Short mmCIF file of C-alpha atoms in Angstrom, two decimals:
data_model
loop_
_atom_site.label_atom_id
_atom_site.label_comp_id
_atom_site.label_asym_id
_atom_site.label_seq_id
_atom_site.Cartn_x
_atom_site.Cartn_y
_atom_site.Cartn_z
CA UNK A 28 -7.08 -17.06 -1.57
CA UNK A 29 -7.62 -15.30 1.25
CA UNK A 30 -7.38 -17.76 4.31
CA UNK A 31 -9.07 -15.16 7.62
CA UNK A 32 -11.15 -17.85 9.86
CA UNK A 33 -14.81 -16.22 9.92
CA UNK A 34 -13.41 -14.91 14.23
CA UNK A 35 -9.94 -13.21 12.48
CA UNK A 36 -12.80 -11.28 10.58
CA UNK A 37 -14.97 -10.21 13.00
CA UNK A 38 -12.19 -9.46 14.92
CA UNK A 39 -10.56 -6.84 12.58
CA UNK A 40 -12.02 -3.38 13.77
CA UNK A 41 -9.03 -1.09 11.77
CA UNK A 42 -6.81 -1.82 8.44
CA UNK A 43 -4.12 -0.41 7.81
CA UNK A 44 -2.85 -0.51 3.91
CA UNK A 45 0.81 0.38 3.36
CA UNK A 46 1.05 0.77 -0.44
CA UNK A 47 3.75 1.62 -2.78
CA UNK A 48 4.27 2.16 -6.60
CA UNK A 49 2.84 -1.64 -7.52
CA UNK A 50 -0.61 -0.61 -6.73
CA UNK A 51 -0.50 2.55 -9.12
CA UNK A 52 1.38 0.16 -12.05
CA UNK A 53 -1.50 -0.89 -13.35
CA UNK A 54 -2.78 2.44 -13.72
CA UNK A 55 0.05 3.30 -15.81
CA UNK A 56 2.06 4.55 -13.32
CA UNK A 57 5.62 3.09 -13.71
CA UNK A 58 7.20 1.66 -10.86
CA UNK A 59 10.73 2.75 -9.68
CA UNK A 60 12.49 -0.83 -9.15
CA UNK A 61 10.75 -3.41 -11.50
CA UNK A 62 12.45 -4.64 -14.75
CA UNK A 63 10.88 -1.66 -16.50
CA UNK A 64 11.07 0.51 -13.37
CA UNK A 65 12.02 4.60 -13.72
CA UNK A 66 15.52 4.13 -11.89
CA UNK A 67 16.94 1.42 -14.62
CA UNK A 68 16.42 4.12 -16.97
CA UNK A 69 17.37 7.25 -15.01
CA UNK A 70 20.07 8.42 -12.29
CA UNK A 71 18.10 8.64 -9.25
CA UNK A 72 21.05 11.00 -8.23
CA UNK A 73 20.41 13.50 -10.71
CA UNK A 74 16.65 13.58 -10.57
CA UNK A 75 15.67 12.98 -6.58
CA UNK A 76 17.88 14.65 -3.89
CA UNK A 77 18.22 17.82 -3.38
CA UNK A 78 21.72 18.96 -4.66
CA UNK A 79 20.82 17.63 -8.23
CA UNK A 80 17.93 20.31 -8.08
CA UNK A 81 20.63 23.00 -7.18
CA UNK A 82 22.89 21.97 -9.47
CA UNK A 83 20.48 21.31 -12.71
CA UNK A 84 16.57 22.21 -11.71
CA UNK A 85 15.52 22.57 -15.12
CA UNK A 86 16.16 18.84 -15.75
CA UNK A 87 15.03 17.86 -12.55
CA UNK A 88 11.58 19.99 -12.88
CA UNK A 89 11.51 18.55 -16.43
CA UNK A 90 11.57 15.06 -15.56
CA UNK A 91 8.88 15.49 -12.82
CA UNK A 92 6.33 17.69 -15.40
CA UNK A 93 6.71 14.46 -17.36
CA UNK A 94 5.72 12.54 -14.28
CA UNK A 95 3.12 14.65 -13.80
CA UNK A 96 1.40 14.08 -17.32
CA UNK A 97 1.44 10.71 -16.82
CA UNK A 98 -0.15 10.94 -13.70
CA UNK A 99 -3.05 13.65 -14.32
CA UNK A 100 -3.96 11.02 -17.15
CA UNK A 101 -3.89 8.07 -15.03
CA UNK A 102 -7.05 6.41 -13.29
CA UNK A 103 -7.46 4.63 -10.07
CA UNK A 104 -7.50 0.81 -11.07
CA UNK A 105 -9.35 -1.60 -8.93
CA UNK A 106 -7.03 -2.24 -6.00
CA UNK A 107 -7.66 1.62 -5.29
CA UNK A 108 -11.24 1.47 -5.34
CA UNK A 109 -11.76 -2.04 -3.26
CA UNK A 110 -9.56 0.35 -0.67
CA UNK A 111 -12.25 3.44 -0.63
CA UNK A 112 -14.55 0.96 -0.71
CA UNK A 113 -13.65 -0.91 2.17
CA UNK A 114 -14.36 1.59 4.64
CA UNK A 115 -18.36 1.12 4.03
CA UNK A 116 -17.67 -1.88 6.23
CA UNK A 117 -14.25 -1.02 8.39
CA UNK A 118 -12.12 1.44 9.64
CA UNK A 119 -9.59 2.46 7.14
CA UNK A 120 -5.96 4.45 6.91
CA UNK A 121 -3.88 4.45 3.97
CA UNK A 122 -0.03 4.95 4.48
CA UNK A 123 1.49 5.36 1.00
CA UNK A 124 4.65 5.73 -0.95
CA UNK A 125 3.19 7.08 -3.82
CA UNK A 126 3.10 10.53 -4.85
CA UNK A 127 0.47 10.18 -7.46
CA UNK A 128 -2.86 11.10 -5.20
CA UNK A 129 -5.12 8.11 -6.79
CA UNK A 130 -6.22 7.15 -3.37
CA UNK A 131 -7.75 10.37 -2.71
CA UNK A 132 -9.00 10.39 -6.50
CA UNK A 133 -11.17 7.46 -5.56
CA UNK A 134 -12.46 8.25 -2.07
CA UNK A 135 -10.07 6.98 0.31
CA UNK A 136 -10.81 9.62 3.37
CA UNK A 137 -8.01 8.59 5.76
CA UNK A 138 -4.57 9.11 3.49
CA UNK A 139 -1.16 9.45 4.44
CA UNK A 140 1.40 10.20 2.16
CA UNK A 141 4.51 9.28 2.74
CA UNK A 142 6.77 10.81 0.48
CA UNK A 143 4.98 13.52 -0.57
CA UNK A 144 2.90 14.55 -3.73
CA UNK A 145 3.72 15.49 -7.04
CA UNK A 146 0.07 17.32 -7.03
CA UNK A 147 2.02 19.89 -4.67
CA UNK A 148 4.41 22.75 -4.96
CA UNK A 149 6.46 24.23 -2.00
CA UNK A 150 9.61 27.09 -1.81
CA UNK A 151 13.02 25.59 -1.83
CA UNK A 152 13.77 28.41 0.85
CA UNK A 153 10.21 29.53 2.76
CA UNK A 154 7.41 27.93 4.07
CA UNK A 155 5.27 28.55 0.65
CA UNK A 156 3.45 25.88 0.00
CA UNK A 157 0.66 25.24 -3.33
CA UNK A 158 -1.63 22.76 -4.87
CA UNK A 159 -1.29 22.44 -8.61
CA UNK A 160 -4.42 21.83 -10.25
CA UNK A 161 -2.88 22.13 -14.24
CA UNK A 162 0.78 22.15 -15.26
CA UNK A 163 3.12 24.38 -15.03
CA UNK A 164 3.84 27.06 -17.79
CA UNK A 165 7.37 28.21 -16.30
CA UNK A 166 10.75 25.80 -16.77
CA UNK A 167 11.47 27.50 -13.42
CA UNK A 168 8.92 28.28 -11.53
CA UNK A 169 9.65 30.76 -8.69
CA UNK A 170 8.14 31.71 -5.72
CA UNK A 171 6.64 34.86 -4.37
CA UNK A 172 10.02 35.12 -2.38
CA UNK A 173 12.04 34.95 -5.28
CA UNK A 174 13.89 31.50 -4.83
CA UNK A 175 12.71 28.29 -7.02
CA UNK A 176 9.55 26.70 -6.27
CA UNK A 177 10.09 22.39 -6.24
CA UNK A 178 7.91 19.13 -6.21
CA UNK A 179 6.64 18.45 -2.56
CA UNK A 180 8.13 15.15 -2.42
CA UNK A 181 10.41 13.76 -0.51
CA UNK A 182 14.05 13.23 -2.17
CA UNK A 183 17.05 10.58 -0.88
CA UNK A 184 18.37 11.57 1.71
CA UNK A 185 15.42 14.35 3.15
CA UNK A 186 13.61 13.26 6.16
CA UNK A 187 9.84 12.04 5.95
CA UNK A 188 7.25 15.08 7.24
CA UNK A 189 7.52 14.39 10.85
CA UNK A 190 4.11 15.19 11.83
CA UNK A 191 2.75 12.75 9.14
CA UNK A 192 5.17 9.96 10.07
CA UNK A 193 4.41 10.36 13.86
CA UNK A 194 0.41 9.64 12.96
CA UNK A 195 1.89 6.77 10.67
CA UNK A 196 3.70 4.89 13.18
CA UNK A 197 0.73 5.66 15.66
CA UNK A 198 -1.82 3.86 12.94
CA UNK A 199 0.68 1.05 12.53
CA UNK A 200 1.13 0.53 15.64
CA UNK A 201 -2.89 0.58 16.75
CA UNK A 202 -4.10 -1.40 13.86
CA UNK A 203 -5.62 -4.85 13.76
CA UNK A 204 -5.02 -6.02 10.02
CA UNK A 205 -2.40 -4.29 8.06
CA UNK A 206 -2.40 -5.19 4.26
CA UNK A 207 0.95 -4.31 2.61
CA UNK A 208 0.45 -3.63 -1.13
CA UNK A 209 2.56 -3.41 -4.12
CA UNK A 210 5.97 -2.10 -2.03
CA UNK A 211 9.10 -3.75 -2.53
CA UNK A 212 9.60 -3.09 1.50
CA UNK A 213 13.06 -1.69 0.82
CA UNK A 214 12.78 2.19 1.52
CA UNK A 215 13.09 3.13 5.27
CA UNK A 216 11.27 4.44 7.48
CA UNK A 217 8.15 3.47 5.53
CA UNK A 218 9.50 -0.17 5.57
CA UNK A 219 9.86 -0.83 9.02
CA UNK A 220 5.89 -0.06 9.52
CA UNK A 221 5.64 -4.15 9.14
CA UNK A 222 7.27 -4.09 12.82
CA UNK A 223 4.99 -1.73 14.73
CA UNK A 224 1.68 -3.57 13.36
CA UNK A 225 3.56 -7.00 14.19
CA UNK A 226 4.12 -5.24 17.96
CA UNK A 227 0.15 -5.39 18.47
CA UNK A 228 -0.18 -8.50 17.30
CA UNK A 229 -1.97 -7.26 13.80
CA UNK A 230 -2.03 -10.21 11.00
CA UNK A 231 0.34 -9.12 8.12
CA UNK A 232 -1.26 -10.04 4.97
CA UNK A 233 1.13 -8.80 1.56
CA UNK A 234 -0.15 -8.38 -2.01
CA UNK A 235 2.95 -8.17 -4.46
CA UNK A 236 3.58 -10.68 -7.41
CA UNK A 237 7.39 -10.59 -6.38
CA UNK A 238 9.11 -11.56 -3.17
CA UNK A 239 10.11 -9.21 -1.20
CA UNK A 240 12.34 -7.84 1.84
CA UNK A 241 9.81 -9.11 4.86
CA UNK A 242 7.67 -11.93 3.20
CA UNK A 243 9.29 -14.40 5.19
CA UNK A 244 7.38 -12.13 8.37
CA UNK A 245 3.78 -12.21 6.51
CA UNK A 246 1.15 -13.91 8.02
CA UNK A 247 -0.42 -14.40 4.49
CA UNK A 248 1.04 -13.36 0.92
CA UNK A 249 -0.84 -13.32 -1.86
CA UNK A 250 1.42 -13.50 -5.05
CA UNK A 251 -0.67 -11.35 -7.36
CA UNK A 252 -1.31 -7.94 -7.70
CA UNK A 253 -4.06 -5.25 -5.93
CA UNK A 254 -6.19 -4.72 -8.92
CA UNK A 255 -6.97 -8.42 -8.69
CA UNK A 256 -6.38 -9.47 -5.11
CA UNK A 257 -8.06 -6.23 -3.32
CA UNK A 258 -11.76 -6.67 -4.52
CA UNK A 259 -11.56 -10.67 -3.26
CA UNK A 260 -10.46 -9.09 -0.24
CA UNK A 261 -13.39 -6.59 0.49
CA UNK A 262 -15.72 -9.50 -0.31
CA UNK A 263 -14.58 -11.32 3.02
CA UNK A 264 -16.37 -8.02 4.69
CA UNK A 265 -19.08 -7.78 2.61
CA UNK A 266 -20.07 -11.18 3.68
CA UNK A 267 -19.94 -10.76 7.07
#
């Protein structure tokens, strides 16, 4: 499946994964764009910026305490393990869409997230910041300043953290092998990270059972999913 001559192998010193909501699917994590996916059944514009907080945070908190459930209840599948696992042979950085924290759940050490995590709390007006650790009682949670509390995630139309999408692009753009996992490739910035691993001449090697935006630019695409393709893929380095 996985076609690396035994040289591309010993050549790879650091992977980079980019990974989005496929990889957490079949932990029972629903996706945002498949056929079952979160936005054909809700208004993304009344759930994930930040004026349909203002305007209705009790649904919008709501929604994301139901998220949250379903995540605290969720285990890392296989794909997320092979991942952690990986770095007993290689030098690995995760760059992720997802907001669930199952990387770190497994062991991944090196973890960037993206968007966010719905593990997190911050002020809506000051620099107050929290991790959760159980739900939360409140409908409204508020914070020691007095304003609402929110998810730490990044909404349409908010920029990415710009200290943890400055080390992004730098991992990118210094990486040998970047594996691209479960991410339809549509959401920018995260989707032009493709480009600065391409600029070092890093083989591109995607893991999604649907085309996407930038197969066309993969060096290797595996139509199947993480859980299955990810533990084939850490037996190349086990080998060697």
């Amino acid at each position: 499946m996985f076609k690396l001559t035994k040289d591309q192998i010993d050549s790879i010193k650091k992977i980079v994964f980019v990974t989005g909501a496929g990889i957490s699917q079949e932990s029972g994590i629903p996706t945002f764009r498949g056929k079952d996916g979160l936005w054909r059944k809700h208004d993304a514009m009344k759930l994930a910026t930040i004026d349909a907080f203002y305007d209705n945070p009790k649904l919008v908190w709501e929604w994301y305490n139901e998220r949250r459930a379903n995540i605290f209840a969720s285990k890392p599948n296989l794909g997320h393990k092979a991942i952690a696992e990986l770095e007993k042979y290689v030098k690995v950085a995760v760059l992720t869409q997802n907001i669930d924290g199952l990387h770190q759940k497994v062991g991944s050490t090196e973890v960037l997230e993206l968007h966010g995590s719905i593990i997190k709390i911050k002020c809506s007006v000051c620099n107050y910041k929290e991790e959760m650790t159980s739900e939360i009682s409140e409908i409204l949670p508020l914070c020691k300043c007095g304003n609402i509390l929110r998810p730490d995630v990044v909404w349409f139309g908010e920029s990415l953290p710009q200290d943890v999408w400055q080390k992004a692009m730098i991992l990118a753009s210094q990486c040998d092998l970047m594996v691209i996992v479960g991410t339809s490739l549509v959401v920018s910035p995260a989707n032009t990270l493709p480009i600065y691993a391409k600029q070092n001449n890093a083989i591109l090697i995607e893991i999604n059972p649907e085309n996407t935006e930038m197969s066309s630019e993969m060096d290797l695409v595996i139509r199947n999913t993480g859980a299955i393709s990810l533990p084939e893929f850490v037996s190349l380095f086990k080998k060697n």
